[in-house]
Each structure stands twice: as structure tokens, then as C-alpha cells.
Coordinates of C-alpha atoms in Angstrom, one line a residue:
Chain A
S1 CA 63.7 175.3 93.5
Q2 CA 64.2 174.2 90.1
T3 CA 65.5 176.5 87.0
I4 CA 66.5 175.9 83.3
H5 CA 68.2 178.6 81.2
Q6 CA 68.6 178.4 77.7
W7 CA 70.7 180.6 75.2
P8 CA 70.6 182.4 73.1
A9 CA 67.0 183.1 72.5
T10 CA 67.4 184.0 69.0
L11 CA 70.0 184.3 66.1
V12 CA 70.1 183.7 62.6
Q13 CA 73.1 182.1 61.0
P14 CA 74.1 181.8 57.1
V15 CA 74.6 178.0 55.6
G16 CA 77.7 176.5 57.0
S17 CA 77.9 178.4 59.7
P18 CA 79.0 176.3 62.6
L19 CA 75.8 176.3 65.3
S20 CA 76.3 176.1 69.7
L21 CA 73.4 176.3 72.1
E22 CA 73.5 175.9 75.5
C23 CA 71.2 174.2 78.1
T24 CA 71.9 175.1 82.5
V25 CA 69.6 173.5 84.8
E26 CA 69.7 174.8 88.2
G27 CA 68.2 173.6 91.8
T28 CA 68.6 169.8 90.9
S29 CA 71.2 167.1 90.4
N30 CA 71.4 164.2 87.9
P31 CA 68.3 165.5 85.9
N32 CA 67.6 164.1 82.7
L33 CA 68.2 166.0 80.0
Y34 CA 67.2 166.6 76.3
W35 CA 67.0 168.7 73.2
Y36 CA 63.8 168.9 70.8
R37 CA 63.1 170.7 67.8
Q38 CA 60.5 172.3 66.5
A39 CA 59.8 173.0 62.8
A40 CA 57.3 175.2 61.3
G41 CA 53.9 173.7 62.1
R42 CA 55.4 170.0 62.4
G43 CA 55.5 168.8 66.4
L44 CA 58.0 168.3 68.6
Q45 CA 60.8 165.9 67.9
L46 CA 63.5 164.5 70.3
L47 CA 67.1 165.2 68.6
F48 CA 69.2 164.0 71.6
Y49 CA 68.9 162.9 75.8
S50 CA 71.0 162.3 78.7
V51 CA 70.6 160.3 81.2
G52 CA 73.7 161.7 83.0
I53 CA 77.4 163.5 82.4
G54 CA 79.0 162.4 79.1
Q55 CA 76.1 160.2 78.3
I56 CA 74.2 161.1 75.2
S57 CA 71.8 158.7 73.0
S58 CA 70.9 160.2 69.6
E59 CA 67.4 160.1 68.2
V60 CA 67.4 161.6 65.2
P61 CA 70.2 160.8 62.0
Q62 CA 71.5 164.3 61.7
N63 CA 74.3 167.0 61.5
L64 CA 73.9 167.8 65.0
S65 CA 76.0 166.0 67.9
A66 CA 75.4 167.3 72.1
S67 CA 77.9 167.5 75.1
R68 CA 77.0 166.9 78.7
P69 CA 80.5 168.5 80.3
Q70 CA 78.8 169.0 83.8
D71 CA 76.0 167.4 85.2
R72 CA 73.7 170.2 84.5
Q73 CA 74.7 171.5 81.4
F74 CA 73.5 170.9 78.0
I75 CA 75.1 172.0 74.6
L76 CA 73.6 171.3 71.2
S77 CA 76.3 172.1 67.8
S78 CA 76.7 171.8 65.1
K79 CA 80.3 172.0 62.4
K80 CA 77.9 173.3 59.3
L81 CA 74.5 174.2 59.4
L82 CA 71.8 173.6 56.3
L83 CA 68.5 175.4 55.8
S84 CA 66.9 172.3 57.6
D85 CA 68.7 173.0 60.3
S86 CA 66.0 176.4 61.2
G87 CA 63.5 175.7 63.0
F88 CA 62.4 176.3 67.7
Y89 CA 64.9 174.2 70.2
L90 CA 64.1 172.8 73.3
C91 CA 65.9 172.1 76.2
A92 CA 63.9 170.1 78.7
W93 CA 64.8 168.0 82.1
M94 CA 63.2 165.5 83.9
R95 CA 63.4 164.0 87.2
L96 CA 63.2 160.7 88.4
A97 CA 63.0 160.1 91.3
G98 CA 60.0 159.9 93.9
G99 CA 58.6 162.9 95.5
S100 CA 57.3 165.8 94.0
G101 CA 58.1 166.6 90.3
A102 CA 59.1 163.5 89.8
N103 CA 58.7 162.6 86.2
V104 CA 57.3 166.4 85.4
L105 CA 58.8 166.8 82.1
T106 CA 60.1 171.5 82.6
F107 CA 61.2 173.6 79.3
G108 CA 63.3 175.7 78.5
A109 CA 62.0 179.0 76.7
G110 CA 63.2 178.5 73.4
S111 CA 66.2 179.1 70.9
R112 CA 64.8 179.9 67.9
L113 CA 67.3 179.1 65.3
T114 CA 67.2 180.8 61.7
V115 CA 69.3 180.0 58.8
L116 CA 69.8 182.0 55.7
Chain B
K1 CA 56.1 152.8 68.3
Q2 CA 54.3 154.5 70.1
E3 CA 53.0 157.2 67.7
V4 CA 50.3 160.2 69.7
T5 CA 47.1 161.6 67.7
Q6 CA 45.7 164.7 69.1
I7 CA 42.1 166.0 67.7
P8 CA 41.0 168.2 66.9
A9 CA 43.8 169.8 65.3
A10 CA 42.3 173.5 66.2
L11 CA 39.4 174.8 68.1
S12 CA 37.7 178.3 68.2
V13 CA 35.2 178.8 70.7
P14 CA 33.3 182.0 72.9
E15 CA 34.1 183.1 75.9
G16 CA 32.6 180.6 78.7
E17 CA 32.8 177.5 77.5
N18 CA 33.3 174.5 78.5
L19 CA 35.3 172.3 76.2
V20 CA 37.5 168.6 75.4
L21 CA 41.1 168.1 73.9
N22 CA 41.5 164.7 73.1
C23 CA 44.8 162.4 72.4
S24 CA 44.8 159.2 71.7
F25 CA 47.5 156.6 71.7
T26 CA 48.7 153.4 70.2
D27 CA 50.4 151.7 72.9
S28 CA 48.9 151.2 76.2
A29 CA 52.0 150.6 77.2
I30 CA 52.9 153.7 78.9
Y31 CA 54.1 154.9 82.3
N32 CA 52.4 158.6 82.6
L33 CA 50.7 161.3 80.4
Q34 CA 51.4 165.2 80.5
W35 CA 49.6 167.7 79.0
F36 CA 51.7 171.2 78.0
R37 CA 50.7 174.6 76.9
Q38 CA 52.6 176.6 74.3
D39 CA 51.8 179.9 74.1
P40 CA 53.8 181.6 70.5
G41 CA 57.1 181.7 70.4
K42 CA 57.4 180.7 74.0
G43 CA 58.3 177.7 75.5
L44 CA 56.3 174.4 76.8
T45 CA 54.4 175.3 80.3
S46 CA 53.3 171.5 81.9
L47 CA 49.7 171.6 82.7
L48 CA 49.0 168.3 84.6
L49 CA 51.0 165.0 84.8
I50 CA 48.8 161.5 85.0
Q51 CA 50.2 158.6 86.2
S52 CA 49.7 155.5 84.5
S53 CA 47.8 154.1 87.9
Q54 CA 45.8 157.7 88.6
R55 CA 43.1 157.9 86.0
E56 CA 42.3 162.1 86.3
Q57 CA 44.1 165.1 87.8
T58 CA 42.7 168.1 88.1
S59 CA 44.0 171.6 88.6
G60 CA 41.9 174.8 88.9
R61 CA 39.5 174.7 85.8
L62 CA 41.9 172.1 84.2
N63 CA 41.2 168.0 84.3
A64 CA 42.6 165.6 82.7
S65 CA 41.1 162.0 82.4
L66 CA 43.3 158.7 81.1
D67 CA 42.2 155.0 80.4
K68 CA 44.9 153.5 79.4
S69 CA 43.1 150.3 78.1
S70 CA 41.8 152.7 75.4
G71 CA 44.7 154.4 74.7
R72 CA 42.8 158.0 75.2
S73 CA 43.1 160.7 77.1
T74 CA 41.0 163.7 77.4
L75 CA 41.5 167.4 78.8
Y76 CA 38.8 169.3 80.2
I77 CA 39.1 173.0 80.3
A78 CA 36.3 174.9 81.9
A79 CA 35.0 178.4 81.9
S80 CA 36.6 178.7 79.2
Q81 CA 38.6 182.4 78.9
P82 CA 40.7 184.6 76.2
G83 CA 43.6 183.7 78.7
D84 CA 43.4 180.1 77.5
S85 CA 43.9 180.3 74.3
A86 CA 47.2 178.5 73.2
T87 CA 48.5 175.1 71.8
Y88 CA 48.0 172.6 74.0
L89 CA 50.1 169.7 73.6
C90 CA 50.2 166.0 75.0
A91 CA 53.6 163.7 75.7
V92 CA 53.2 160.2 76.8
G93 CA 56.3 158.3 78.6
S94 CA 56.3 154.9 76.5
L95 CA 57.7 151.7 78.2
D96 CA 59.6 151.4 75.5
Y97 CA 60.8 154.6 74.6
G98 CA 63.1 154.4 77.4
Q99 CA 63.2 157.8 79.9
N100 CA 61.2 159.9 77.1
F101 CA 58.5 161.1 75.8
V102 CA 56.1 161.0 72.1
F103 CA 54.6 164.1 71.5
G104 CA 51.8 165.0 69.6
P105 CA 50.7 167.5 67.5
G106 CA 48.9 169.7 69.0
T107 CA 45.4 171.4 69.4
R108 CA 45.6 175.1 68.8
L109 CA 43.0 176.8 71.1
S110 CA 41.3 180.2 70.4
V111 CA 38.8 181.3 73.1
L112 CA 37.6 184.2 71.1
P113 CA 35.5 187.4 73.6

């Protein structure tokens, strides 16, 4: 079965510090991978998605970046955090091939970031 | 650009009631629609996925319908229970949005014992 791991679960960072959130998927190959952000009282905002190793598409201009160094690993980074980066970050994956479970977007447990 | 709305924003019902949550989208060129549940401080759990060629999907006490021509989907919850209390989000897979989903803002449901 497929599982998705996301860490850290919670972190508190000062303004201007770097950020690294990691997401890994097990039990599948060549998944689409996604980073979403959910700010307090707001809906889910797609930040980045990836259809393969090294292929990153950005949906929203910001001081965040994403990388996919391996097929099932997706990393969200920042060199200098802003107060506005606070939020709940969610990683998700999707398999496009046919059969049961195809096109189902599956989320990790999330990482709550507070920037002070 | 695809836009997704959900009505109502919040709903409070007594235990045992049947209820309907609504999701509307502006562009009918979708390839699927997915309903999720989110508990406070947690990730999203997939409830039902409806492909564009389908009109409804059922899982236990949940039934989701899709009417592409009118840009609407409904999530029907039968015999609601306090454990159903959560935020429910719909997400639309749009053909003009690549392999991505556009999410609605969610409906916050409280089922009172």
C-alpha cells in the first residue's frame, strides 16, 4: 500500500531563517507531487507541483522554492522566511495511471509553520 | 480560470439528521471532482472521487453527485453522527489546470449529540 510521510510536523522559526520541509511517498513510482499551503481561515493554495524528477512548476510567486531530487521525494525550502510564510503546509501525491486509485489526491499529515 | 465555491460555509445540525453540502464550479470542463474531510489541525482525507463520466459515487453513509452541465456537486451525509464533525472540502480537477486541483473554501460541519 502507498503511504506519504511529511516532516517536521511542527516548527517555529524566526523571520529571516531558512526552511526545509520534506515529503516522501512509499509504495508507488513516478507520482505527481504537490505542495499546498493553508493559511488560517483560508482555503488551500497550490504552491508547487512536480510530474517527475527535477520538474517543478510554481503556481504562486513567493520566496519559497521546491525540489524533487528523487522520484518519491519532494522538498519545500526557503532561504529567508517572512512572517507571511506562517501556515499549514501539506504535501500530496497522485497517480495518473488507470485502475483503482488513479487520480486520487492523497495528502500527508501536514507541517505547521509559525514564523515569529 | 476555474473557481470553486461551497455553501454553506458552516453548518450545525443535531445528531441523526440527513444533510447536504454543496459545491459549485465555474468551468464545466473538468476531469474529476473529489470530496475531502479535514479534522482540525490535520491533513485531508479523501472521501469520494467522481470521474467526469460518472454522476454519483457512494461510500457508506456518504453519497456524492456530479452535474457537470450546471457546475454542481453535492455531498449527502445520511444519519449524521458527532464523529462526522469536520471541515468538508471539494476539489475540482480542471482540464485547463493541468494535473492539478482547484479547492473550494470548505464547509465546517458540527453535529451535535
